[in-house]
Each structure stands twice: as C-alpha cells, then as structure tokens.
C-alpha cells in the first residue's frame, strides 16, 4: 500500500492537514504512526483505495504543507 513518511516540528498540525488532504484525494487511512521527540516527530501514514488523484499527487500536496519536511513516498501497491 502507498505510504508517506515525513518529519515535522508541529505533529498535530501536520497530521491534521495530511489527513484533510487524504480525504480530499479520496483515499482511506490504513495506518498512522507518530513518533515524537523533544524537537520533532516522525510520521508514517499508509493509505488505500482508488483516490481521485495518483498517490504521487497526494504526496506532493502533503509536501507543500509548510511544517512538513524530509518527506518520502513508497508506492508499493501490494498490501
């Protein structure tokens, strides 16, 4: 399943906005993990479904969120 991973200093804001974009793109949430430290957080979000845009487009939208950095996308389409 497609998965994005990113780092952020504002995990609550970043996750909320990433989930808003996920819904807007027509995907369903499969997994979400947030590992937080004193300075930032690592977020991993896996999604499924036939979205209205390709997974890469969703990832580009998330990458445009100001508080998100160091992002990667895995497009493994096998569950």
CSV table of C-alpha atoms in Angstrom, one decimal:
chain,number,residue,atom,x,y,z
A,1,UNK,CA,0.0,0.0,0.0
A,2,UNK,CA,1.3,3.5,-0.6
A,3,UNK,CA,2.9,5.1,2.4
A,4,UNK,CA,4.3,8.6,3.1
A,5,UNK,CA,6.8,9.4,5.8
A,6,UNK,CA,7.8,12.8,6.9
A,7,UNK,CA,9.3,14.8,9.8
A,8,UNK,CA,7.7,17.8,11.4
A,9,UNK,CA,8.1,20.1,14.4
A,10,UNK,CA,4.3,20.5,14.6
A,11,UNK,CA,2.9,17.0,14.6
A,12,UNK,CA,-0.7,17.8,15.5
A,13,UNK,CA,-1.0,20.4,12.8
A,14,UNK,CA,0.9,18.3,10.2
A,15,UNK,CA,-1.1,15.2,10.8
A,16,UNK,CA,-4.4,17.1,10.7
A,17,UNK,CA,-3.6,18.7,7.4
A,18,UNK,CA,-2.2,15.5,5.9
A,19,UNK,CA,-5.5,13.7,6.8
A,20,UNK,CA,-7.5,16.5,5.3
A,21,UNK,CA,-5.6,16.1,2.1
A,22,UNK,CA,-6.1,12.3,2.3
A,23,UNK,CA,-9.8,12.8,2.4
A,24,UNK,CA,-9.8,15.4,-0.3
A,25,UNK,CA,-7.9,13.0,-2.5
A,26,UNK,CA,-10.4,10.2,-1.9
A,27,UNK,CA,-8.1,7.7,-0.1
A,28,UNK,CA,-8.8,5.8,3.1
A,29,UNK,CA,-6.4,5.7,6.0
A,30,UNK,CA,-4.8,2.3,6.6
A,31,UNK,CA,-2.2,3.1,9.2
A,32,UNK,CA,-0.9,6.1,11.1
A,33,UNK,CA,2.1,6.3,13.4
A,34,UNK,CA,3.7,9.3,15.1
A,35,UNK,CA,6.9,9.0,17.0
A,36,UNK,CA,7.7,12.3,18.8
A,37,UNK,CA,10.9,13.6,20.3
A,38,UNK,CA,11.5,16.9,22.1
A,39,UNK,CA,12.4,18.7,18.8
A,40,UNK,CA,10.3,17.0,16.1
A,41,UNK,CA,8.2,14.0,15.1
A,42,UNK,CA,8.4,11.2,12.5
A,43,UNK,CA,5.1,10.5,10.9
A,44,UNK,CA,4.2,7.4,8.8
A,45,UNK,CA,0.9,7.4,7.0
A,46,UNK,CA,-0.3,4.4,4.8
A,47,UNK,CA,-3.4,4.7,2.7
A,48,UNK,CA,-5.6,2.6,0.4
A,49,UNK,CA,-8.4,3.0,-2.1
A,50,UNK,CA,-9.0,4.4,-5.5
A,51,UNK,CA,-8.3,8.0,-5.0
A,52,UNK,CA,-9.3,10.8,-7.3
A,53,UNK,CA,-5.6,11.5,-7.9
A,54,UNK,CA,-2.5,9.3,-8.0
A,55,UNK,CA,-0.6,8.6,-4.8
A,56,UNK,CA,2.3,10.8,-6.0
A,57,UNK,CA,-0.1,13.8,-6.4
A,58,UNK,CA,-1.3,13.3,-2.9
A,59,UNK,CA,2.3,13.2,-1.6
A,60,UNK,CA,3.1,16.4,-3.5
A,61,UNK,CA,0.2,18.1,-1.8
A,62,UNK,CA,1.4,17.0,1.6
A,63,UNK,CA,4.9,18.1,0.8
A,64,UNK,CA,3.5,21.6,0.2
A,65,UNK,CA,2.3,21.8,3.9
A,66,UNK,CA,4.7,24.4,5.4
A,67,UNK,CA,5.5,22.5,8.7
A,68,UNK,CA,6.5,19.2,6.8
A,69,UNK,CA,10.0,18.4,5.7
A,70,UNK,CA,12.1,15.4,4.9
A,71,UNK,CA,9.3,13.5,3.2
A,72,UNK,CA,9.3,10.2,1.2
A,73,UNK,CA,6.7,8.2,-0.7
A,74,UNK,CA,6.7,4.4,-1.1
A,75,UNK,CA,4.3,3.5,-3.9
A,76,UNK,CA,4.3,-0.2,-3.1
A,77,UNK,CA,0.7,-1.1,-4.3
A,78,UNK,CA,0.8,-4.6,-2.7
A,79,UNK,CA,-0.9,-4.9,0.7
